[in-house]
Coordinates of C-alpha atoms in Angstrom, one line a residue:
M1 CA -0.4 -38.5 31.8
A2 CA 1.1 -41.0 29.3
V3 CA -0.5 -41.0 25.9
D4 CA 0.4 -43.8 23.5
P5 CA 1.9 -42.8 20.1
I6 CA -1.0 -44.1 18.1
T7 CA -3.5 -42.0 20.0
I8 CA -1.2 -39.0 19.5
E9 CA -1.2 -39.5 15.7
I10 CA -5.0 -40.0 15.6
I11 CA -5.5 -36.8 17.5
R12 CA -3.0 -34.9 15.3
C13 CA -4.8 -36.0 12.1
S14 CA -8.2 -35.4 13.7
L15 CA -7.2 -31.8 14.5
R16 CA -6.0 -31.3 11.0
A17 CA -9.2 -32.8 9.5
A18 CA -11.3 -30.6 11.8
A19 CA -9.5 -27.5 10.5
N20 CA -9.8 -28.6 6.9
E21 CA -13.6 -29.3 7.3
M22 CA -14.0 -25.9 8.9
S23 CA -12.3 -24.4 5.8
A24 CA -14.6 -26.4 3.5
V25 CA -17.7 -25.1 5.3
L26 CA -16.5 -21.5 5.1
K27 CA -15.9 -21.8 1.3
K28 CA -19.3 -23.4 0.7
T29 CA -21.3 -20.8 2.7
A30 CA -19.4 -17.5 2.1
Y31 CA -20.9 -14.7 0.1
N32 CA -17.9 -13.0 -1.5
M33 CA -15.5 -14.3 -4.1
M34 CA -12.4 -13.2 -2.0
I35 CA -13.4 -16.1 0.3
Y36 CA -15.0 -18.8 -1.8
E37 CA -12.8 -18.3 -4.9
V38 CA -9.6 -16.5 -3.9
Q39 CA -9.5 -18.3 -0.4
D40 CA -8.4 -15.2 1.4
Y41 CA -8.9 -16.6 4.9
C42 CA -7.3 -18.8 7.6
V43 CA -8.8 -21.3 10.0
A44 CA -7.2 -22.4 13.3
I45 CA -7.8 -24.1 16.6
V46 CA -6.0 -22.3 19.4
D47 CA -5.9 -22.5 23.2
H48 CA -6.8 -19.7 25.6
E49 CA -3.1 -18.5 25.6
G50 CA -3.3 -18.1 21.8
R51 CA -1.1 -21.1 21.0
T52 CA -2.0 -22.8 17.7
M53 CA -3.1 -26.4 17.9
S54 CA -3.8 -26.9 14.2
Q55 CA -4.4 -24.8 11.1
N56 CA -6.2 -25.7 7.8
E57 CA -4.1 -26.7 4.8
G58 CA -3.9 -24.0 2.2
A59 CA -4.2 -21.1 4.8
L60 CA -2.6 -17.7 4.2
P61 CA 0.9 -17.8 5.6
I62 CA 0.7 -14.2 6.7
F63 CA -2.1 -15.1 9.2
L64 CA 0.3 -17.4 11.0
A65 CA 0.8 -14.9 13.9
D66 CA -2.6 -13.3 14.3
L67 CA -5.5 -15.6 15.3
G68 CA -3.9 -16.5 18.6
V69 CA -3.3 -12.9 19.4
A70 CA -7.0 -12.2 18.7
V71 CA -8.1 -14.9 21.2
Q72 CA -5.7 -13.7 23.8
D73 CA -7.2 -10.2 23.6
G74 CA -10.7 -11.6 24.1
V75 CA -9.5 -13.5 27.2
Q76 CA -7.9 -10.3 28.5
V77 CA -11.0 -8.1 27.8
Y78 CA -13.6 -10.5 29.3
G79 CA -11.7 -12.8 31.6
L80 CA -12.0 -16.6 31.4
D81 CA -14.9 -16.6 33.9
N82 CA -17.0 -14.5 31.5
I83 CA -16.6 -16.7 28.5
H84 CA -19.5 -19.2 28.0
P85 CA -20.7 -21.8 25.5
G86 CA -22.5 -20.2 22.6
D87 CA -20.4 -16.9 22.7
V88 CA -19.2 -15.6 19.4
F89 CA -16.4 -12.9 19.3
L90 CA -15.6 -10.5 16.4
V91 CA -12.3 -8.6 16.1
N92 CA -10.3 -6.6 13.6
H93 CA -8.8 -4.0 15.9
P94 CA -5.5 -2.7 14.5
E95 CA -3.6 -2.8 17.8
I96 CA -4.5 -6.4 18.2
C97 CA -4.5 -7.8 14.6
G98 CA -2.2 -5.4 12.9
Q99 CA -3.9 -5.9 9.5
H100 CA -6.2 -3.9 7.3
L101 CA -9.6 -3.7 8.8
N102 CA -11.2 -5.9 6.1
N103 CA -9.7 -9.0 7.7
M104 CA -12.3 -9.8 10.2
A105 CA -11.6 -12.6 12.8
V106 CA -14.4 -14.6 14.4
Y107 CA -13.8 -17.1 17.2
T108 CA -15.9 -19.2 19.5
P109 CA -15.0 -21.1 22.8
F110 CA -15.1 -24.9 23.0
F111 CA -16.0 -26.4 26.4
W112 CA -15.7 -30.0 27.5
E113 CA -17.3 -31.2 30.7
G114 CA -17.8 -27.6 31.8
K115 CA -14.2 -26.5 31.2
L116 CA -12.9 -24.2 28.5
L117 CA -10.6 -26.3 26.4
C118 CA -9.8 -24.1 23.4
F119 CA -11.1 -21.8 20.7
L120 CA -12.1 -22.2 17.1
A121 CA -11.0 -19.2 15.0
V122 CA -11.3 -18.0 11.5
R123 CA -10.1 -14.8 9.8
A124 CA -11.6 -13.9 6.4
H125 CA -11.6 -10.9 4.0
W126 CA -14.8 -8.9 4.0
I127 CA -15.3 -6.8 0.9
D128 CA -16.2 -3.7 2.9
V129 CA -15.9 -2.4 6.5
G130 CA -16.9 1.2 5.8
G131 CA -14.6 4.2 5.8
A132 CA -12.7 5.2 2.7
S133 CA -11.6 1.7 1.8
T134 CA -13.5 -0.2 -0.9
G135 CA -12.4 -3.7 -1.4
F136 CA -8.8 -3.1 -0.3
G137 CA -7.1 -0.3 1.6
S138 CA -7.1 3.1 0.1
S139 CA -3.8 4.9 -0.4
M140 CA -5.6 8.2 0.4
T141 CA -6.3 7.5 4.1
R142 CA -4.5 9.6 6.7
D143 CA -5.2 7.6 9.8
V144 CA -6.9 4.3 10.7
Y145 CA -10.1 6.1 11.6
E146 CA -10.7 6.8 8.0
E147 CA -10.3 3.1 7.1
G148 CA -13.5 1.7 8.5
L149 CA -15.0 0.1 11.6
Q150 CA -12.6 -1.0 14.4
I151 CA -13.9 -3.8 16.5
R152 CA -12.1 -5.1 19.5
S153 CA -13.3 -8.6 20.7
V154 CA -17.0 -7.8 20.8
K155 CA -19.4 -10.5 21.7
I156 CA -21.8 -10.6 18.8
Y157 CA -23.5 -13.6 20.3
R158 CA -23.9 -14.1 24.1
E159 CA -24.5 -17.8 25.0
G160 CA -26.2 -18.4 21.6
I161 CA -28.3 -15.2 21.5
A162 CA -27.5 -12.6 18.8
N163 CA -26.5 -9.1 19.9
T164 CA -28.8 -7.4 17.5
E165 CA -27.7 -3.9 18.4
I166 CA -24.1 -4.6 17.5
L167 CA -25.1 -6.4 14.3
R168 CA -27.4 -3.4 13.3
L169 CA -24.5 -1.0 14.0
I170 CA -22.3 -2.9 11.6
E171 CA -25.0 -3.2 9.0
D172 CA -25.6 0.5 9.0
N173 CA -22.0 1.4 8.5
I174 CA -20.8 -0.7 5.6
R175 CA -21.6 -0.6 1.9
F176 CA -22.3 -4.2 1.3
P177 CA -24.1 -5.6 4.4
E178 CA -25.6 -8.5 2.7
S179 CA -22.2 -9.8 1.7
S180 CA -20.3 -9.0 4.8
L181 CA -23.0 -10.2 7.3
G182 CA -23.4 -13.3 5.1
D183 CA -19.7 -13.9 5.4
L184 CA -20.0 -13.4 9.2
R185 CA -22.6 -16.2 9.3
A186 CA -20.3 -18.4 7.2
Q187 CA -17.5 -17.8 9.7
I188 CA -19.8 -18.7 12.6
A189 CA -20.8 -21.9 10.8
C190 CA -17.2 -22.7 10.3
C191 CA -16.5 -22.4 14.0
R192 CA -19.6 -24.5 14.9
T193 CA -18.3 -27.2 12.7
G194 CA -15.0 -27.2 14.5
E195 CA -16.8 -27.5 17.8
E196 CA -18.7 -30.6 16.6
R197 CA -15.4 -32.2 15.5
L198 CA -13.6 -31.5 18.8
A199 CA -16.5 -32.9 20.7
Q200 CA -16.1 -36.1 18.8
I201 CA -12.4 -36.3 19.7
C202 CA -13.1 -35.6 23.4
R203 CA -16.0 -38.1 23.6
K204 CA -13.5 -40.8 22.4
Y205 CA -10.4 -39.8 24.4
G206 CA -11.5 -37.3 27.1
G207 CA -10.3 -33.7 27.6
A208 CA -7.2 -34.6 29.6
I209 CA -5.7 -36.9 27.0
F210 CA -6.7 -34.4 24.3
R211 CA -4.7 -31.6 26.0
E212 CA -1.7 -33.8 26.8
A213 CA -1.6 -35.1 23.2
V214 CA -1.5 -31.5 21.9
H215 CA 1.5 -30.6 24.2
I216 CA 3.3 -33.7 22.9
I217 CA 2.6 -32.8 19.3
W218 CA 4.0 -29.3 20.0
S219 CA 7.2 -30.8 21.4
Q220 CA 7.6 -33.2 18.5
T221 CA 7.3 -30.4 16.0
D222 CA 9.7 -28.2 18.0
R223 CA 12.4 -31.0 18.0
L224 CA 12.1 -31.4 14.2
V225 CA 12.3 -27.6 13.6
R226 CA 15.4 -27.3 15.9
E227 CA 17.1 -30.0 13.9
S228 CA 16.6 -27.9 10.7
V229 CA 17.9 -24.7 12.5
R230 CA 21.1 -26.6 13.5
A231 CA 21.7 -27.4 9.8
I232 CA 22.0 -23.7 9.1
P233 CA 25.6 -22.5 9.5
A234 CA 25.8 -20.4 12.7
G235 CA 26.5 -16.7 12.2
V236 CA 25.1 -13.2 11.8
Y237 CA 23.7 -12.4 8.4
E238 CA 22.4 -9.1 7.1
A239 CA 20.7 -7.8 4.0
S240 CA 19.0 -4.6 2.8
S241 CA 16.4 -3.6 0.3
F242 CA 13.7 -0.9 0.2
L243 CA 10.1 -0.1 -0.6
D244 CA 9.2 2.4 -3.4
D245 CA 7.2 4.8 -1.2
D246 CA 4.4 5.0 1.4
G247 CA 1.6 5.8 -1.1
R248 CA 1.6 9.5 -0.2
D249 CA 5.2 10.8 -0.6
F250 CA 6.4 9.3 -3.9
S251 CA 9.8 11.0 -3.6
K252 CA 11.1 9.0 -0.6
T253 CA 12.1 5.3 -0.5
L254 CA 11.7 3.3 2.7
P255 CA 14.7 1.2 3.9
I256 CA 14.3 -2.4 4.8
K257 CA 17.2 -3.9 6.7
V258 CA 17.2 -7.2 8.5
R259 CA 19.6 -9.1 10.6
V260 CA 19.4 -12.9 11.0
V261 CA 21.3 -14.5 13.9
V262 CA 21.7 -18.3 13.9
R263 CA 23.0 -19.8 17.1
D264 CA 22.8 -23.4 18.0
D265 CA 19.1 -24.4 17.6
E266 CA 17.6 -21.0 17.6
L267 CA 17.2 -18.4 14.9
T268 CA 16.6 -14.7 15.6
I269 CA 15.2 -12.2 13.1
D270 CA 16.0 -8.6 14.1
F271 CA 13.9 -5.8 12.5
S272 CA 15.5 -3.0 14.6
D273 CA 16.8 -1.2 11.5
V274 CA 13.6 -1.3 9.5
C275 CA 12.3 2.2 8.8
D276 CA 10.0 3.9 11.3
Q277 CA 6.2 4.0 10.7
V278 CA 5.2 6.4 7.9
P279 CA 2.3 8.8 7.2
G280 CA 1.1 6.7 4.3
F281 CA -1.1 3.6 4.5
I282 CA 1.5 0.8 4.2
N283 CA 2.2 0.4 7.9
C284 CA 1.2 -2.8 9.7
G285 CA 0.9 -3.7 13.4
S286 CA 3.4 -5.8 15.2
S287 CA 1.6 -9.0 14.4
G288 CA 2.1 -8.3 10.7
G289 CA 5.9 -8.0 11.3
M290 CA 5.8 -11.2 13.3
A291 CA 3.9 -12.9 10.5
A292 CA 6.6 -12.0 8.0
A293 CA 9.3 -13.5 10.3
R294 CA 7.2 -16.7 10.8
V295 CA 6.6 -17.2 7.0
A296 CA 10.3 -17.0 6.3
F297 CA 11.2 -19.2 9.3
K298 CA 8.6 -21.8 8.4
A299 CA 9.8 -21.9 4.8
L300 CA 13.4 -22.4 5.9
T301 CA 12.8 -25.0 8.6
S302 CA 9.6 -27.1 7.9
P303 CA 8.0 -26.1 4.6
H304 CA 6.1 -29.4 4.2
S305 CA 4.9 -30.1 7.7
E306 CA 1.8 -29.0 9.6
V307 CA 1.5 -25.7 11.4
N308 CA 1.2 -25.6 15.2
E309 CA 2.8 -23.7 18.1
G310 CA 5.9 -26.0 18.0
S311 CA 6.7 -24.7 14.6
F312 CA 7.9 -21.4 16.0
R313 CA 9.4 -22.0 19.4
A314 CA 12.9 -21.9 18.0
L315 CA 12.2 -18.5 16.4
K316 CA 12.9 -15.2 18.2
V317 CA 11.9 -11.9 16.7
I318 CA 13.2 -8.4 17.7
L319 CA 10.7 -5.8 16.6
P320 CA 10.7 -2.4 18.5
P321 CA 7.4 -0.5 18.5
G322 CA 6.9 2.4 16.1
K323 CA 8.4 0.7 13.1
L324 CA 6.8 0.2 9.7
L325 CA 6.2 -3.4 10.8
S326 CA 5.0 -2.4 14.3
A327 CA 3.2 0.8 13.8
R328 CA 1.3 2.5 16.6
R329 CA -2.2 3.8 16.4
P330 CA -3.6 5.9 14.7
A331 CA -1.2 5.1 11.8
P332 CA -3.1 4.0 8.6
I333 CA -2.7 0.3 7.8
G334 CA -4.9 -0.2 4.8
G335 CA -1.9 -1.3 2.7
W336 CA -0.5 -3.4 5.6
S337 CA 0.6 -6.3 3.5
L338 CA 2.5 -4.4 0.8
S339 CA 5.8 -4.5 2.6
L340 CA 5.7 -8.1 3.8
P341 CA 6.8 -9.9 0.6
T342 CA 9.9 -7.6 0.3
V343 CA 10.7 -8.2 4.0
I344 CA 10.6 -12.0 3.4
D345 CA 12.7 -11.7 0.3
T346 CA 15.2 -9.7 2.3
I347 CA 15.4 -12.3 5.0
F348 CA 16.2 -14.9 2.4
R349 CA 18.7 -12.6 0.8
A350 CA 20.5 -12.4 4.1
L351 CA 20.9 -16.1 4.2
A352 CA 21.8 -16.6 0.5
A353 CA 25.5 -17.0 1.2
A354 CA 24.9 -19.4 4.1
L355 CA 22.4 -21.6 2.2
P356 CA 23.5 -21.3 -1.5
D357 CA 21.7 -24.5 -2.5
R358 CA 18.3 -23.4 -1.0
I359 CA 17.8 -19.7 -1.4
P360 CA 16.0 -18.4 -4.6
A361 CA 16.3 -15.1 -6.3
A362 CA 13.7 -12.4 -5.4
H363 CA 10.1 -12.9 -6.5
K364 CA 7.5 -10.5 -7.6
G365 CA 7.6 -8.9 -4.2
D366 CA 4.1 -7.6 -3.8
M367 CA 0.6 -8.9 -2.9
G368 CA -0.8 -7.3 -6.0
G369 CA -4.5 -7.2 -6.7
Y370 CA -7.0 -4.7 -7.9
A371 CA -10.5 -3.5 -7.0
I372 CA -13.0 -2.2 -9.6
F373 CA -16.2 -0.7 -8.2
G374 CA -19.2 1.4 -9.0
T375 CA -22.9 1.1 -9.6
H376 CA -24.1 -1.6 -11.9
P377 CA -26.0 0.0 -14.8
K378 CA -28.5 -2.8 -15.1
T379 CA -29.4 -3.3 -11.4
G380 CA -28.6 0.1 -10.0
R381 CA -26.8 -1.6 -7.1
R382 CA -23.3 -1.0 -5.8
Y383 CA -20.7 -3.6 -6.7
V384 CA -17.0 -4.2 -6.1
C385 CA -14.9 -6.6 -8.1
Q386 CA -11.7 -7.7 -6.4
N387 CA -9.1 -10.1 -7.7
I388 CA -5.5 -11.3 -6.9
I389 CA -2.9 -11.4 -9.7
G390 CA 0.0 -13.7 -9.7
G391 CA 3.5 -13.0 -10.8
G392 CA 7.0 -14.6 -11.2
W393 CA 9.0 -16.2 -8.5
G394 CA 12.8 -16.1 -8.5
G395 CA 14.9 -18.7 -10.2
R396 CA 16.1 -21.4 -7.8
P397 CA 19.5 -23.1 -7.5
F398 CA 18.1 -26.1 -9.4
E399 CA 15.2 -24.9 -11.6
D400 CA 13.3 -21.9 -13.1
G401 CA 11.0 -19.9 -10.9
A402 CA 7.3 -20.5 -10.9
S403 CA 5.2 -18.3 -13.1
A404 CA 1.9 -16.5 -12.5
S405 CA 2.0 -17.4 -8.8
V406 CA 0.9 -15.3 -5.8
S407 CA 3.5 -14.0 -3.4
M408 CA 4.9 -16.3 -0.8
C409 CA 2.9 -14.5 1.8
Q410 CA -0.3 -15.7 0.2
G411 CA 0.1 -19.4 0.2
D412 CA -2.5 -21.2 -1.9
V413 CA -4.8 -18.3 -2.6
K414 CA -6.2 -18.2 -6.2
N415 CA -7.3 -15.7 -8.7
T416 CA -11.0 -15.4 -9.5
P417 CA -11.6 -16.7 -13.1
I418 CA -12.3 -13.8 -15.5
E419 CA -15.4 -15.6 -16.7
L420 CA -17.0 -15.2 -13.3
Q421 CA -16.0 -11.6 -13.1
E422 CA -17.6 -10.9 -16.5
L423 CA -20.7 -12.8 -15.4
Y424 CA -21.2 -10.8 -12.2
Y425 CA -19.8 -7.4 -13.1
P426 CA -20.1 -4.9 -16.1
L427 CA -16.6 -5.6 -17.3
L428 CA -15.0 -7.0 -20.4
Y429 CA -11.6 -8.7 -20.1
E430 CA -9.6 -8.4 -23.3
C431 CA -6.7 -10.6 -22.2
H432 CA -5.3 -12.6 -19.2
V433 CA -2.0 -14.0 -20.4
L434 CA 1.5 -14.6 -19.3
R435 CA 3.8 -11.6 -19.7
T436 CA 6.6 -12.2 -22.2
D437 CA 10.1 -11.2 -21.1
S438 CA 9.1 -10.4 -17.5
G439 CA 11.3 -13.2 -15.9
G440 CA 14.9 -12.3 -15.1
P441 CA 17.5 -14.0 -17.3
G442 CA 19.8 -16.6 -15.7
K443 CA 21.0 -20.1 -15.7
F444 CA 17.6 -20.7 -14.1
R445 CA 15.2 -18.1 -15.4
G446 CA 12.8 -16.1 -13.1
G447 CA 9.2 -17.0 -13.4
V448 CA 7.1 -14.7 -15.7
G449 CA 4.3 -12.4 -14.6
V450 CA 0.9 -11.8 -16.0
E451 CA -0.9 -9.2 -18.2
V452 CA -4.5 -8.5 -17.5
K453 CA -6.4 -6.0 -19.7
V454 CA -9.9 -4.9 -18.7
K455 CA -12.4 -2.6 -20.4
P456 CA -15.3 -1.4 -18.1
L457 CA -18.7 -1.3 -19.8
H458 CA -19.6 1.8 -17.8
D459 CA -17.9 4.6 -15.8
C460 CA -16.4 3.1 -12.7
F461 CA -13.5 3.5 -10.2
V462 CA -10.3 1.4 -10.0
S463 CA -7.8 1.0 -7.2
R464 CA -4.4 -0.9 -7.3
N465 CA -1.6 -1.0 -4.8
T466 CA 1.8 -2.4 -5.8
D467 CA 5.5 -2.0 -4.9
R468 CA 8.9 -3.1 -6.0
I469 CA 8.9 -0.9 -9.1
Q470 CA 12.1 0.9 -8.1
C471 CA 13.4 -2.1 -6.1
R472 CA 13.3 -4.6 -8.9
P473 CA 13.2 -8.4 -8.2
W474 CA 16.9 -9.1 -7.8
G475 CA 18.8 -12.0 -9.2
L476 CA 21.4 -14.2 -7.4
R477 CA 24.7 -15.7 -8.5
R478 CA 24.9 -13.2 -11.4
G479 CA 21.3 -13.8 -12.4
E480 CA 19.6 -10.7 -13.7
E481 CA 16.6 -8.7 -12.4
G482 CA 13.0 -9.4 -13.3
E483 CA 10.6 -6.8 -14.8
T484 CA 8.5 -4.8 -12.4
N485 CA 4.8 -4.2 -11.8
Q486 CA 3.1 -1.7 -13.9
T487 CA -0.4 -0.3 -14.5
L488 CA -1.4 1.4 -17.7
I489 CA -4.5 3.2 -18.8
R490 CA -5.5 3.9 -22.4
R491 CA -7.4 7.1 -23.0
N492 CA -8.1 9.0 -26.1
G493 CA -5.9 6.7 -28.1
E494 CA -2.9 7.3 -25.8
E495 CA -1.4 5.1 -23.1
E496 CA -0.5 6.5 -19.7
I497 CA 1.6 4.9 -16.9
L498 CA -0.1 5.1 -13.6
P499 CA 1.6 5.3 -10.1
G500 CA 2.3 2.1 -8.3
K501 CA -0.3 3.0 -5.7
F502 CA -3.6 4.7 -6.5
S503 CA -7.2 4.6 -5.3
H504 CA -10.6 5.6 -6.7
L505 CA -9.3 6.4 -10.2
L506 CA -12.2 7.3 -12.4
V507 CA -12.2 5.2 -15.6
R508 CA -14.6 6.0 -18.3
R509 CA -16.6 3.5 -20.3
E510 CA -14.5 1.9 -23.1
E511 CA -11.2 3.1 -21.6
T512 CA -8.9 0.2 -20.9
V513 CA -6.8 -0.6 -17.9
T514 CA -3.8 -3.0 -18.1
F515 CA -2.3 -4.6 -15.0
L516 CA 1.2 -6.0 -15.5
T517 CA 2.8 -8.1 -12.8
A518 CA 6.5 -8.5 -12.0
G519 CA 8.7 -11.4 -12.9
G520 CA 11.2 -13.2 -10.7
G521 CA 14.9 -12.6 -10.7
G522 CA 17.2 -15.0 -12.4
Y523 CA 19.6 -17.4 -10.7
G524 CA 23.1 -17.9 -12.1
H525 CA 24.6 -16.3 -15.2
P526 CA 22.5 -16.4 -18.3
S527 CA 25.4 -17.9 -20.3
E528 CA 25.1 -21.1 -18.3
R529 CA 21.5 -21.7 -19.4
N530 CA 20.7 -24.9 -21.2
S531 CA 20.2 -24.4 -25.0
A532 CA 17.0 -26.6 -25.0
A533 CA 15.5 -24.5 -22.2
V534 CA 16.1 -21.3 -24.1
K535 CA 14.5 -22.6 -27.3
R536 CA 11.6 -23.9 -25.3
D537 CA 11.1 -20.5 -23.6
V538 CA 11.0 -18.8 -27.1
A539 CA 8.6 -21.4 -28.4
L540 CA 6.2 -21.0 -25.5
G541 CA 6.3 -17.2 -25.5
Y542 CA 8.0 -16.8 -22.1
V543 CA 10.9 -15.1 -23.8
S544 CA 10.8 -13.1 -27.1
R545 CA 13.3 -14.0 -29.8
E546 CA 14.8 -10.5 -29.4
R547 CA 15.3 -10.9 -25.7
A548 CA 16.8 -14.4 -26.2
M549 CA 19.3 -12.9 -28.7
Q550 CA 20.3 -10.3 -26.2
H551 CA 20.9 -12.7 -23.3
Y552 CA 21.2 -16.1 -24.8
R553 CA 22.6 -15.4 -28.2
R554 CA 24.8 -18.4 -28.6
H555 CA 21.9 -20.7 -27.8
I556 CA 19.6 -19.2 -30.4
E557 CA 22.3 -19.2 -33.1
A558 CA 23.3 -22.8 -32.4

């Protein structure tokens, strides 16, 4: 069926608008700050084969490979003939989604003229799913069964009627049912909004034209992406790095080695030499490894364009089972995302020689956040305070790295303002500032990290999971390394350095915990840095005078 170009563009923009409106509805109706403030979620429209038609702007890049897989599983479990209007599916199963169990996916089918046309899907971070994990994954878990409820494509609504037994089972096994079930309702409302918008498109153009336009959009995107791949010099490129530890055995680093093969208009990312799955909680399922490859590929080939299935047809991924990035059950996966920023940095490092004018130095290299939880002394109710903390990105071939930014895996997620955290929780924030001297020196300086100091107003527990403390954010072209992540606790007048990964640390009232995030690596030799830039850095507090004298002496003395 021939579809004219104007109709194709209208449908393309309508799909994007539908996904963005779904996103707005989710934010307006969600119960927990990880969704309505941090924006730790992703919305997509996918077909029954799991192919992405459209995705909301500002979505988490690491969800690029997962929502379609969730829908495919539901189709496999129930069969197309047993999926009906009004059904609502819930899934977080590790063998399907490959992520920590807090990331719950909800999807609903969209029918037009009695035929299943596609699905509306949304994944969002619930603050609790039971088990040993509170807020984020716990480094103390030994297998996935300790990490909470595992749900594989369960129908929580059948043809519009709630499955109250399943909902009651969930409610009775999580710590914060009001929040999590409220978020579930917000996810359903999000999907229902998408159904309404797709119905408007199909009323105007019909289901056949809608499907054909989507296939044309995929092909158009694919052609543009392949042009970008052809612009990369053909060859085989390799790079290595490592993770600090698996959260249990702190004596052993974990090798990350990637191979990138560019041939004609296809790019292959080979994870065959990544370390095997580990006893600790930083494993992820194969969709997590796929997501890392997709994030890197999208950034290289089409960073400013929309996301759909055509964005990834030119990408091939080799990922044997049983690796850190393709762990088999029952491996714990609560810290599933900790390795992904380093993996992406390593992919870029492999291509640095081939694309010297495009590849930046390493960035902060973790998806750092924290969870503070306990019982509120005024209300007597449990609470959990979660937040994301930004850090420095690597210096680029043409400018300094961004400061106080989340990892490239996290896209446009934001931190929750400390004013809101103090309003809702018994916490006092003594500072939230840029971290002086954290960016790696270079012709183009690495971005600087953040310092957050919090004093609980009652006894509580703190968890934080970071990496890249031993594997510092590296520089390129003789640029120097950035500072690493660090967590400090001040007790009895003395300051103690905590491990990179810890869970359920008891912190007494009036003790202080300081979260320091890493800076990015520098790009180019520091001696090449512009004098005015050095003086501006000192004036703004990005670099101390002492550090400037050490690395940029001639500029300071001039």
